[in-house]
Amino acid sequence: MMEYHYEALPMMVNMLLFAAMVTPYFRHTYLGKSWNHPCPTYEIRPIYYRWALLIIAYCTFGFSDRDFFHYQALYEEIVKHGPEHMEPVYIWLIDVLPKNYYVWRFTVWGAATLSTLWTFRRLRLETKTLECIFTLYFLMVLSIMRGNLGLGLCFLGFTFIVKPIKYQKLWSYILGMGLIISSYFFHKSMFVTLMALAVTPFRLKKWQVIILLLLFPLLVMYVADWLQLFIASAGDEGGELDSLAIGARYAEAEASETNIFGMLPKFLQYTPIVGSLSLVTYHVTFRRERLPKYIYVFYIYWFAVTYVSFLFFFQNTSNWLFIRFMFMSYIPMIIVLTWFYSNRKATGLMKFFLVMILLYNIYKLCYEFYWRIREIGL
C-alpha cells in the first residue's frame, strides 16, 4: 500500500511561480492590447526562454496538486520493487536517470513543456496573450499528468502537417507523422487522441451545431445507460476492466459527498471553457468569420472533443472519462483562444471569462493550501 506525504508549505513555490507568469500579461490580454499592439519580434525569444524556465520549475516542483505526491510514491515503488502500471518509456527513464524523483519529473515534464511551447511557436501565436491564456487555462493541467508529453508531441507533429515547413513539405510531413506515431507510446489514452484527429478535415456548419445541441440530452441519457451496462459487465471480467469498474464505483461514491466546495471550482473552471467555445463558435460558424486553416483544424478538434467529454460530465461514474477527454482538448483550446483574443478587441464577455478562470486558479491554490494546513499542518 503506497503512502502519500502531502505538504502545505512547499505550495508557496507554486503560488509564486503562478503569480510570476500571470501578472505580467494579464492586463495586456484583458484590455485586448495585442489587437493593435502585438508583441515586437525582438521580445518573443526572451519571453519564451523565461516562460519555459518558469513552467518547467512549476511542473518539476508541482506541490500544489496531490498527484505530485502520488507520482512520488509510485516512483519510489518502482525504484524498490520494479515496474508498475506505467508506460515502458517512463520506466526506462527511471532506470537510466539518476535515482531522484525531481530529476525524473524535470525530464518528463520538461520535455512536455518544450514540445508544447514548440507547437505554439510554430503557429506564431501572439506571445504575451499566449502566456496569459496558457497560464490561466493549462498550467495546472500540464503539471498533473505525464501523458501531456504524448499530447505535446502529437500536436507538435500535427503542426508540421497543417503548417508545413516552406520548400520542405515532404520532410515536414514525414517529421510530423513520426512525432504523431511516437506520441502513442507516452500514454495509454493516446490512441483516442490520435483517432480524434480524424475530425479535423471537416468544416462545421450552423445546422450541424443546432442538431448537436438538440441531440445532446438524448446522447447524455444513452451514455448513462451504456455506462451502467459497462460497469455491470466489467465487474465480471476481471483484470483491467475490473479495476475500471472499481474506479467508477469509487467515483460515484466520492461524487455523492460533493458539497459547495466541490461544485464551485468546477463552475469556475468549466464555465469559461464552455463559454469561450460557444463564443468562438458563434463568430466562426454562425457569423462565418474566417480563421487561418491551420487554426481552424484545432478549433474543430477542440469543439468535437469538448462536446464528447461533456457527455460524460453528468454521470457520477464517468468523471474519469470526462477528465480524460478534457485533457485532450486543452492544447487546441489554448491555440484557438490565443488567436481569438489577439485578433479582436476584448469584449465584456471575453473579459468576464478571463476573470472567472483567474478566480478558479486562485481558489484552487488557496483552498488546497488551507486544506493541507487544516489536515496535516505546515
mmCIF file of C-alpha atoms in Angstrom:
data_model
loop_
_atom_site.group_PDB
_atom_site.id
_atom_site.type_symbol
_atom_site.label_atom_id
_atom_site.label_comp_id
_atom_site.label_asym_id
_atom_site.label_seq_id
_atom_site.Cartn_x
_atom_site.Cartn_y
_atom_site.Cartn_z
ATOM 1 C CA MET A 1 0.000 0.000 0.000
ATOM 2 C CA MET A 2 1.553 3.297 -1.089
ATOM 3 C CA GLU A 3 1.647 6.196 1.368
ATOM 4 C CA TYR A 4 1.239 9.793 0.275
ATOM 5 C CA HIS A 5 3.030 12.530 2.196
ATOM 6 C CA TYR A 6 1.216 15.760 1.388
ATOM 7 C CA GLU A 7 2.880 19.020 2.432
ATOM 8 C CA ALA A 8 1.496 22.561 2.688
ATOM 9 C CA LEU A 9 4.449 24.932 2.918
ATOM 10 C CA PRO A 10 6.124 23.920 -0.405
ATOM 11 C CA MET A 11 2.938 25.074 -2.166
ATOM 12 C CA MET A 12 4.236 28.629 -1.743
ATOM 13 C CA VAL A 13 6.658 27.852 -4.579
ATOM 14 C CA ASN A 14 3.749 27.180 -6.944
ATOM 15 C CA MET A 15 1.857 30.272 -5.809
ATOM 16 C CA LEU A 16 4.871 32.493 -6.507
ATOM 17 C CA LEU A 17 5.569 30.881 -9.887
ATOM 18 C CA PHE A 18 1.923 31.216 -10.916
ATOM 19 C CA ALA A 19 1.949 34.912 -9.977
ATOM 20 C CA ALA A 20 5.202 35.429 -11.897
ATOM 21 C CA MET A 21 3.628 34.021 -15.059
ATOM 22 C CA VAL A 22 0.138 35.510 -14.969
ATOM 23 C CA THR A 23 0.898 39.006 -13.629
ATOM 24 C CA PRO A 24 2.992 40.488 -16.487
ATOM 25 C CA TYR A 25 0.459 39.967 -19.290
ATOM 26 C CA PHE A 26 -2.979 39.593 -17.713
ATOM 27 C CA ARG A 27 -3.687 43.303 -18.180
ATOM 28 C CA HIS A 28 -2.319 43.114 -21.749
ATOM 29 C CA THR A 29 -4.791 40.326 -22.587
ATOM 30 C CA TYR A 30 -7.689 41.710 -20.534
ATOM 31 C CA LEU A 31 -7.533 45.077 -22.333
ATOM 32 C CA GLY A 32 -7.014 43.435 -25.724
ATOM 33 C CA LYS A 33 -3.753 45.307 -26.307
ATOM 34 C CA SER A 34 -2.365 42.640 -28.617
ATOM 35 C CA TRP A 35 -5.097 43.516 -31.115
ATOM 36 C CA ASN A 36 -3.371 46.765 -32.077
ATOM 37 C CA HIS A 37 -0.060 46.431 -30.182
ATOM 38 C CA PRO A 38 1.294 42.943 -30.977
ATOM 39 C CA CYS A 39 4.406 41.677 -29.240
ATOM 40 C CA PRO A 40 7.541 43.042 -31.034
ATOM 41 C CA THR A 41 9.643 40.380 -32.744
ATOM 42 C CA TYR A 42 12.735 41.112 -30.643
ATOM 43 C CA GLU A 43 10.786 40.329 -27.435
ATOM 44 C CA ILE A 44 9.433 36.925 -28.493
ATOM 45 C CA ARG A 45 12.502 34.729 -27.917
ATOM 46 C CA PRO A 46 13.376 36.118 -24.438
ATOM 47 C CA ILE A 47 9.732 35.703 -23.374
ATOM 48 C CA TYR A 48 9.752 32.049 -24.450
ATOM 49 C CA TYR A 49 13.043 31.338 -22.643
ATOM 50 C CA ARG A 50 11.871 32.940 -19.385
ATOM 51 C CA TRP A 51 8.456 31.340 -19.687
ATOM 52 C CA ALA A 52 9.828 27.836 -20.365
ATOM 53 C CA LEU A 53 12.022 28.003 -17.255
ATOM 54 C CA LEU A 54 9.081 29.087 -15.086
ATOM 55 C CA ILE A 55 6.775 26.358 -16.443
ATOM 56 C CA ILE A 56 9.380 23.618 -16.020
ATOM 57 C CA ALA A 57 10.071 24.802 -12.472
ATOM 58 C CA TYR A 58 6.329 24.823 -11.686
ATOM 59 C CA CYS A 59 5.856 21.286 -13.043
ATOM 60 C CA THR A 60 9.041 19.822 -11.560
ATOM 61 C CA PHE A 61 8.079 21.108 -8.114
ATOM 62 C CA GLY A 62 4.332 20.626 -8.631
ATOM 63 C CA PHE A 63 3.464 20.550 -4.932
ATOM 64 C CA SER A 64 0.106 22.242 -5.469
ATOM 65 C CA ASP A 65 -1.511 19.111 -6.911
ATOM 66 C CA ARG A 66 -1.854 15.890 -4.924
ATOM 67 C CA ASP A 67 -0.893 13.847 -7.975
ATOM 68 C CA PHE A 68 2.658 15.131 -7.422
ATOM 69 C CA PHE A 69 2.793 13.036 -4.242
ATOM 70 C CA HIS A 70 1.011 10.098 -5.898
ATOM 71 C CA TYR A 71 3.711 10.031 -8.587
ATOM 72 C CA GLN A 72 6.387 10.318 -5.912
ATOM 73 C CA ALA A 73 5.037 7.239 -4.111
ATOM 74 C CA LEU A 74 4.742 5.359 -7.425
ATOM 75 C CA TYR A 75 8.297 6.365 -8.389
ATOM 76 C CA GLU A 76 9.666 5.070 -5.085
ATOM 77 C CA GLU A 77 7.696 1.843 -5.513
ATOM 78 C CA ILE A 78 9.169 1.297 -8.991
ATOM 79 C CA VAL A 79 12.723 2.007 -7.784
ATOM 80 C CA LYS A 80 12.340 -0.516 -4.941
ATOM 81 C CA HIS A 81 10.241 -3.263 -6.489
ATOM 82 C CA GLY A 82 10.392 -2.860 -10.266
ATOM 83 C CA PRO A 83 7.837 -1.939 -12.969
ATOM 84 C CA GLU A 84 4.332 -0.854 -12.014
ATOM 85 C CA HIS A 85 1.358 0.271 -14.154
ATOM 86 C CA MET A 86 3.250 2.883 -16.172
ATOM 87 C CA GLU A 87 4.274 3.064 -19.823
ATOM 88 C CA PRO A 88 7.670 1.420 -20.610
ATOM 89 C CA VAL A 89 9.247 4.720 -21.710
ATOM 90 C CA TYR A 90 8.811 6.212 -18.225
ATOM 91 C CA ILE A 91 10.121 3.003 -16.592
ATOM 92 C CA TRP A 92 13.146 3.227 -18.872
ATOM 93 C CA LEU A 93 13.771 6.828 -17.845
ATOM 94 C CA ILE A 94 13.650 5.813 -14.189
ATOM 95 C CA ASP A 95 16.267 3.133 -14.938
ATOM 96 C CA VAL A 96 18.712 5.346 -16.883
ATOM 97 C CA LEU A 97 18.380 8.645 -14.999
ATOM 98 C CA PRO A 98 19.937 9.315 -11.573
ATOM 99 C CA LYS A 99 17.668 7.887 -8.881
ATOM 100 C CA ASN A 100 15.999 11.138 -7.951
ATOM 101 C CA TYR A 101 12.283 11.867 -8.281
ATOM 102 C CA TYR A 102 12.872 15.523 -9.177
ATOM 103 C CA VAL A 103 15.316 14.633 -11.955
ATOM 104 C CA TRP A 104 12.720 12.268 -13.432
ATOM 105 C CA ARG A 105 9.972 14.927 -13.229
ATOM 106 C CA PHE A 106 12.294 17.556 -14.710
ATOM 107 C CA THR A 107 12.985 15.259 -17.679
ATOM 108 C CA VAL A 108 9.379 14.182 -18.357
ATOM 109 C CA TRP A 109 7.607 17.465 -17.694
ATOM 110 C CA GLY A 110 10.465 19.466 -19.211
ATOM 111 C CA ALA A 111 10.067 17.544 -22.468
ATOM 112 C CA ALA A 112 6.281 18.023 -22.300
ATOM 113 C CA THR A 113 6.747 21.778 -21.799
ATOM 114 C CA LEU A 114 9.234 22.205 -24.636
ATOM 115 C CA SER A 115 7.177 20.181 -27.137
ATOM 116 C CA THR A 116 4.052 22.167 -26.227
ATOM 117 C CA LEU A 117 5.810 25.544 -26.491
ATOM 118 C CA TRP A 118 7.364 24.493 -29.806
ATOM 119 C CA THR A 119 3.835 23.746 -31.036
ATOM 120 C CA PHE A 120 2.765 27.304 -30.175
ATOM 121 C CA ARG A 121 5.937 28.814 -31.601
ATOM 122 C CA ARG A 122 5.452 27.094 -34.942
ATOM 123 C CA LEU A 123 1.953 28.609 -35.242
ATOM 124 C CA ARG A 124 3.351 32.095 -34.492
ATOM 125 C CA LEU A 125 0.778 32.948 -31.863
ATOM 126 C CA GLU A 126 0.918 36.357 -30.181
ATOM 127 C CA THR A 127 3.316 35.690 -27.336
ATOM 128 C CA LYS A 128 2.063 37.849 -24.464
ATOM 129 C CA THR A 129 -1.559 36.798 -24.927
ATOM 130 C CA LEU A 130 -0.428 33.180 -25.246
ATOM 131 C CA GLU A 131 1.431 33.278 -21.924
ATOM 132 C CA CYS A 132 -1.615 34.659 -20.126
ATOM 133 C CA ILE A 133 -4.108 32.222 -21.690
ATOM 134 C CA PHE A 134 -1.765 29.259 -21.192
ATOM 135 C CA THR A 135 -1.119 30.066 -17.531
ATOM 136 C CA LEU A 136 -4.784 30.560 -16.697
ATOM 137 C CA TYR A 137 -6.230 27.585 -18.565
ATOM 138 C CA PHE A 138 -3.475 24.993 -18.831
ATOM 139 C CA LEU A 139 -0.605 25.421 -16.351
ATOM 140 C CA MET A 140 -2.190 23.379 -13.551
ATOM 141 C CA VAL A 141 -3.369 20.734 -16.017
ATOM 142 C CA LEU A 142 0.122 20.422 -17.530
ATOM 143 C CA SER A 143 1.670 19.784 -14.116
ATOM 144 C CA ILE A 144 -0.701 16.889 -13.332
ATOM 145 C CA MET A 145 -0.399 14.172 -15.966
ATOM 146 C CA ARG A 146 2.671 12.511 -17.501
ATOM 147 C CA GLY A 147 0.559 11.944 -20.633
ATOM 148 C CA ASN A 148 0.927 15.627 -21.514
ATOM 149 C CA LEU A 149 4.257 14.651 -23.074
ATOM 150 C CA GLY A 150 2.372 12.460 -25.538
ATOM 151 C CA LEU A 151 -0.145 15.231 -26.220
ATOM 152 C CA GLY A 152 2.633 17.769 -26.775
ATOM 153 C CA LEU A 153 4.403 15.505 -29.278
ATOM 154 C CA CYS A 154 1.126 14.672 -31.039
ATOM 155 C CA PHE A 155 0.077 18.285 -31.607
ATOM 156 C CA LEU A 156 3.618 19.365 -32.448
ATOM 157 C CA GLY A 157 3.684 16.716 -35.154
ATOM 158 C CA PHE A 158 0.256 17.842 -36.322
ATOM 159 C CA THR A 159 1.555 21.403 -36.872
ATOM 160 C CA PHE A 160 4.165 20.045 -39.310
ATOM 161 C CA ILE A 161 1.278 18.646 -41.362
ATOM 162 C CA VAL A 162 -1.201 21.545 -41.236
ATOM 163 C CA LYS A 163 1.556 24.204 -41.448
ATOM 164 C CA PRO A 164 4.481 22.505 -43.185
ATOM 165 C CA ILE A 165 7.967 23.968 -43.468
ATOM 166 C CA LYS A 166 8.298 26.113 -46.578
ATOM 167 C CA TYR A 167 10.038 24.400 -49.515
ATOM 168 C CA GLN A 168 10.421 21.187 -47.466
ATOM 169 C CA LYS A 169 6.878 19.875 -47.323
ATOM 170 C CA LEU A 170 7.793 16.213 -47.778
ATOM 171 C CA TRP A 171 10.268 16.242 -44.879
ATOM 172 C CA SER A 172 7.780 18.234 -42.836
ATOM 173 C CA TYR A 173 5.068 15.609 -43.384
ATOM 174 C CA ILE A 174 7.495 12.773 -42.542
ATOM 175 C CA LEU A 175 8.612 14.528 -39.345
ATOM 176 C CA GLY A 176 5.003 15.296 -38.419
ATOM 177 C CA MET A 177 3.866 11.702 -38.887
ATOM 178 C CA GLY A 178 6.881 10.438 -36.956
ATOM 179 C CA LEU A 179 6.065 12.651 -33.977
ATOM 180 C CA ILE A 180 2.369 11.725 -34.072
ATOM 181 C CA ILE A 181 3.108 7.988 -34.203
ATOM 182 C CA SER A 182 5.744 8.211 -31.457
ATOM 183 C CA SER A 183 3.297 10.036 -29.170
ATOM 184 C CA TYR A 184 1.247 6.830 -28.952
ATOM 185 C CA PHE A 185 3.838 5.284 -26.616
ATOM 186 C CA PHE A 186 3.663 8.033 -23.986
ATOM 187 C CA HIS A 187 0.238 7.275 -22.519
ATOM 188 C CA LYS A 188 -2.390 4.550 -22.705
ATOM 189 C CA SER A 189 -5.080 7.054 -23.748
ATOM 190 C CA MET A 190 -3.146 8.419 -26.755
ATOM 191 C CA PHE A 191 -4.958 6.055 -29.134
ATOM 192 C CA VAL A 192 -8.186 8.028 -28.605
ATOM 193 C CA THR A 193 -6.307 11.323 -29.080
ATOM 194 C CA LEU A 194 -4.898 10.133 -32.395
ATOM 195 C CA MET A 195 -8.266 8.837 -33.583
ATOM 196 C CA ALA A 196 -9.864 12.205 -32.781
ATOM 197 C CA LEU A 197 -7.547 13.879 -35.303
ATOM 198 C CA ALA A 198 -9.797 12.324 -37.970
ATOM 199 C CA VAL A 199 -12.401 15.077 -37.385
ATOM 200 C CA THR A 200 -10.033 17.922 -38.309
ATOM 201 C CA PRO A 201 -10.546 17.905 -42.129
ATOM 202 C CA PHE A 202 -14.267 18.669 -41.724
ATOM 203 C CA ARG A 203 -15.954 22.060 -41.562
ATOM 204 C CA LEU A 204 -18.659 22.762 -39.007
ATOM 205 C CA LYS A 205 -21.960 24.117 -40.331
ATOM 206 C CA LYS A 206 -24.558 26.103 -38.443
ATOM 207 C CA TRP A 207 -27.237 23.437 -38.870
ATOM 208 C CA GLN A 208 -24.837 20.787 -37.563
ATOM 209 C CA VAL A 209 -24.241 22.776 -34.361
ATOM 210 C CA ILE A 210 -28.015 23.130 -33.850
ATOM 211 C CA ILE A 211 -28.594 19.394 -34.366
ATOM 212 C CA LEU A 212 -25.752 18.501 -31.989
ATOM 213 C CA LEU A 213 -27.233 20.754 -29.303
ATOM 214 C CA LEU A 214 -30.687 19.213 -29.750
ATOM 215 C CA LEU A 215 -29.264 15.697 -29.576
ATOM 216 C CA PHE A 216 -27.110 16.404 -26.530
ATOM 217 C CA PRO A 217 -29.696 15.457 -23.813
ATOM 218 C CA LEU A 218 -30.556 12.224 -25.646
ATOM 219 C CA LEU A 219 -26.890 11.302 -26.010
ATOM 220 C CA VAL A 220 -26.277 12.006 -22.312
ATOM 221 C CA MET A 221 -29.059 9.557 -21.389
ATOM 222 C CA TYR A 222 -27.697 6.972 -23.826
ATOM 223 C CA VAL A 223 -24.235 7.308 -22.288
ATOM 224 C CA ALA A 224 -25.744 6.852 -18.809
ATOM 225 C CA ASP A 225 -27.396 3.567 -19.850
ATOM 226 C CA TRP A 226 -24.258 2.360 -21.619
ATOM 227 C CA LEU A 227 -22.102 3.081 -18.572
ATOM 228 C CA GLN A 228 -24.362 1.105 -16.278
ATOM 229 C CA LEU A 229 -24.096 -1.910 -18.598
ATOM 230 C CA PHE A 230 -20.343 -1.446 -18.901
ATOM 231 C CA ILE A 231 -19.768 -1.323 -15.147
ATOM 232 C CA ALA A 232 -22.037 -4.303 -14.535
ATOM 233 C CA SER A 233 -20.206 -6.414 -17.129
ATOM 234 C CA ALA A 234 -16.724 -5.140 -16.222
ATOM 235 C CA GLY A 235 -17.098 -6.393 -12.683
ATOM 236 C CA ASP A 236 -17.348 -9.951 -14.043
ATOM 237 C CA GLU A 237 -14.460 -9.713 -16.491
ATOM 238 C CA GLY A 238 -11.537 -9.232 -14.117
ATOM 239 C CA GLY A 239 -8.212 -7.607 -14.926
ATOM 240 C CA GLU A 240 -8.165 -4.072 -16.222
ATOM 241 C CA LEU A 241 -11.927 -3.916 -16.769
ATOM 242 C CA ASP A 242 -12.420 -4.872 -13.163
ATOM 243 C CA SER A 243 -10.176 -2.049 -11.988
ATOM 244 C CA LEU A 244 -12.081 0.378 -14.189
ATOM 245 C CA ALA A 245 -15.351 -0.769 -12.653
ATOM 246 C CA ILE A 246 -13.948 -0.315 -9.154
ATOM 247 C CA GLY A 247 -12.666 3.138 -10.099
ATOM 248 C CA ALA A 248 -16.054 4.085 -11.498
ATOM 249 C CA ARG A 249 -17.852 2.938 -8.353
ATOM 250 C CA TYR A 250 -15.359 4.851 -6.226
ATOM 251 C CA ALA A 251 -16.010 7.970 -8.311
ATOM 252 C CA GLU A 252 -19.734 7.519 -7.784
ATOM 253 C CA ALA A 253 -19.301 7.245 -4.008
ATOM 254 C CA GLU A 254 -16.982 10.257 -3.978
ATOM 255 C CA ALA A 255 -19.397 12.318 -6.061
ATOM 256 C CA SER A 256 -22.218 11.632 -3.615
ATOM 257 C CA GLU A 257 -20.217 13.502 -0.969
ATOM 258 C CA THR A 258 -19.635 16.566 -3.134
ATOM 259 C CA ASN A 259 -20.589 19.858 -1.497
ATOM 260 C CA ILE A 260 -20.373 23.514 -2.420
ATOM 261 C CA PHE A 261 -16.559 23.384 -2.155
ATOM 262 C CA GLY A 262 -16.577 20.690 -4.837
ATOM 263 C CA MET A 263 -19.108 22.356 -7.150
ATOM 264 C CA LEU A 264 -17.699 25.900 -7.023
ATOM 265 C CA PRO A 265 -14.311 25.126 -8.605
ATOM 266 C CA LYS A 266 -15.997 23.085 -11.341
ATOM 267 C CA PHE A 267 -18.272 26.032 -12.100
ATOM 268 C CA LEU A 268 -15.340 28.471 -12.154
ATOM 269 C CA GLN A 269 -13.198 26.168 -14.290
ATOM 270 C CA TYR A 270 -15.622 24.902 -16.904
ATOM 271 C CA THR A 271 -17.860 27.940 -17.419
ATOM 272 C CA PRO A 272 -15.039 29.895 -19.135
ATOM 273 C CA ILE A 273 -14.173 26.861 -21.266
ATOM 274 C CA VAL A 274 -17.732 26.218 -22.466
ATOM 275 C CA GLY A 275 -18.454 29.937 -22.714
ATOM 276 C CA SER A 276 -15.321 30.609 -24.762
ATOM 277 C CA LEU A 277 -16.047 27.693 -27.086
ATOM 278 C CA SER A 278 -19.603 28.991 -27.565
ATOM 279 C CA LEU A 279 -18.295 32.489 -28.286
ATOM 280 C CA VAL A 280 -15.769 31.254 -30.839
ATOM 281 C CA THR A 281 -18.418 29.004 -32.446
ATOM 282 C CA TYR A 282 -20.808 31.936 -32.717
ATOM 283 C CA HIS A 283 -18.227 34.056 -34.537
ATOM 284 C CA VAL A 284 -16.674 31.339 -36.689
ATOM 285 C CA THR A 285 -19.629 29.078 -37.553
ATOM 286 C CA PHE A 286 -22.654 31.370 -37.294
ATOM 287 C CA ARG A 287 -21.133 34.682 -38.389
ATOM 288 C CA ARG A 288 -18.659 32.958 -40.720
ATOM 289 C CA GLU A 289 -15.620 34.886 -39.580
ATOM 290 C CA ARG A 290 -12.511 33.377 -41.115
ATOM 291 C CA LEU A 291 -9.799 31.559 -39.221
ATOM 292 C CA PRO A 292 -6.483 30.562 -40.823
ATOM 293 C CA LYS A 293 -6.730 26.938 -41.952
ATOM 294 C CA TYR A 294 -4.025 25.820 -39.514
ATOM 295 C CA ILE A 295 -6.023 27.378 -36.642
ATOM 296 C CA TYR A 296 -9.410 26.133 -37.863
ATOM 297 C CA VAL A 297 -8.357 22.464 -37.631
ATOM 298 C CA PHE A 298 -7.569 22.978 -33.948
ATOM 299 C CA TYR A 299 -10.948 24.661 -33.457
ATOM 300 C CA ILE A 300 -12.740 21.629 -34.951
ATOM 301 C CA TYR A 301 -10.737 19.310 -32.710
ATOM 302 C CA TRP A 302 -11.490 21.425 -29.631
ATOM 303 C CA PHE A 303 -15.208 21.532 -30.435
ATOM 304 C CA ALA A 304 -15.524 17.788 -31.103
ATOM 305 C CA VAL A 305 -13.547 16.580 -28.091
ATOM 306 C CA THR A 306 -15.192 19.039 -25.687
ATOM 307 C CA TYR A 307 -18.645 18.010 -26.913
ATOM 308 C CA VAL A 308 -17.861 14.334 -26.350
ATOM 309 C CA SER A 309 -16.288 14.982 -22.949
ATOM 310 C CA PHE A 310 -19.402 16.713 -21.628
ATOM 311 C CA LEU A 311 -21.499 13.670 -22.489
ATOM 312 C CA PHE A 312 -19.718 12.081 -19.515
ATOM 313 C CA PHE A 313 -19.797 15.151 -17.267
ATOM 314 C CA PHE A 314 -23.268 14.452 -15.888
ATOM 315 C CA GLN A 315 -22.573 10.825 -14.919
ATOM 316 C CA ASN A 316 -21.094 10.211 -11.471
ATOM 317 C CA THR A 317 -19.492 7.000 -12.681
ATOM 318 C CA SER A 318 -17.743 8.534 -15.695
ATOM 319 C CA ASN A 319 -15.965 11.572 -14.293
ATOM 320 C CA TRP A 320 -12.654 9.899 -15.166
ATOM 321 C CA LEU A 321 -13.722 9.697 -18.833
ATOM 322 C CA PHE A 322 -14.778 13.348 -18.807
ATOM 323 C CA ILE A 323 -11.364 14.352 -17.456
ATOM 324 C CA ARG A 324 -9.510 12.180 -19.993
ATOM 325 C CA PHE A 325 -11.325 13.781 -22.914
ATOM 326 C CA MET A 326 -10.921 17.277 -21.475
ATOM 327 C CA PHE A 327 -7.156 16.769 -21.165
ATOM 328 C CA MET A 328 -7.097 16.034 -24.889
ATOM 329 C CA SER A 329 -8.708 19.404 -25.671
ATOM 330 C CA TYR A 330 -6.523 21.862 -23.754
ATOM 331 C CA ILE A 331 -3.686 22.447 -26.236
ATOM 332 C CA PRO A 332 -6.076 23.053 -29.186
ATOM 333 C CA MET A 333 -8.142 25.318 -26.912
ATOM 334 C CA ILE A 334 -5.077 27.415 -25.993
ATOM 335 C CA ILE A 335 -4.181 27.770 -29.675
ATOM 336 C CA VAL A 336 -7.670 28.900 -30.719
ATOM 337 C CA LEU A 337 -8.275 31.206 -27.739
ATOM 338 C CA THR A 338 -4.897 32.908 -28.138
ATOM 339 C CA TRP A 339 -5.596 33.615 -31.804
ATOM 340 C CA PHE A 340 -9.132 34.752 -30.960
ATOM 341 C CA TYR A 341 -8.101 37.138 -28.155
ATOM 342 C CA SER A 342 -5.176 38.582 -30.097
ATOM 343 C CA ASN A 343 -7.171 39.360 -33.260
ATOM 344 C CA ARG A 344 -10.098 41.377 -31.889
ATOM 345 C CA LYS A 345 -10.958 43.984 -29.316
ATOM 346 C CA ALA A 346 -11.674 42.437 -25.938
ATOM 347 C CA THR A 347 -15.423 42.406 -25.245
ATOM 348 C CA GLY A 348 -17.077 42.362 -21.834
ATOM 349 C CA LEU A 349 -17.777 38.639 -22.187
ATOM 350 C CA MET A 350 -14.178 37.857 -23.076
ATOM 351 C CA LYS A 351 -13.000 39.819 -20.019
ATOM 352 C CA PHE A 352 -15.558 38.038 -17.826
ATOM 353 C CA PHE A 353 -14.210 34.621 -18.831
ATOM 354 C CA LEU A 354 -10.632 35.728 -18.101
ATOM 355 C CA VAL A 355 -11.576 36.962 -14.634
ATOM 356 C CA MET A 356 -13.534 33.771 -13.896
ATOM 357 C CA ILE A 357 -10.689 31.437 -14.841
ATOM 358 C CA LEU A 358 -8.287 33.612 -12.828
ATOM 359 C CA LEU A 359 -10.579 33.236 -9.802
ATOM 360 C CA TYR A 360 -10.595 29.469 -10.345
ATOM 361 C CA ASN A 361 -6.797 29.305 -10.195
ATOM 362 C CA ILE A 362 -6.644 31.485 -7.089
ATOM 363 C CA TYR A 363 -9.406 29.464 -5.407
ATOM 364 C CA LYS A 364 -7.743 26.134 -6.240
ATOM 365 C CA LEU A 365 -4.351 27.183 -4.879
ATOM 366 C CA CYS A 366 -5.728 28.835 -1.743
ATOM 367 C CA TYR A 367 -8.217 26.093 -0.901
ATOM 368 C CA GLU A 368 -5.627 23.349 -1.353
ATOM 369 C CA PHE A 369 -3.219 25.284 0.891
ATOM 370 C CA TYR A 370 -5.933 25.737 3.510
ATOM 371 C CA TRP A 371 -6.937 22.035 3.359
ATOM 372 C CA ARG A 372 -3.387 20.855 3.930
ATOM 373 C CA ILE A 373 -2.805 23.200 6.853
ATOM 374 C CA ARG A 374 -6.074 22.061 8.421
ATOM 375 C CA GLU A 375 -5.458 18.347 7.836
ATOM 376 C CA ILE A 376 -1.703 17.918 8.250
ATOM 377 C CA GLY A 377 -0.239 21.280 9.312
ATOM 378 C CA LEU A 378 2.681 23.089 7.710
#
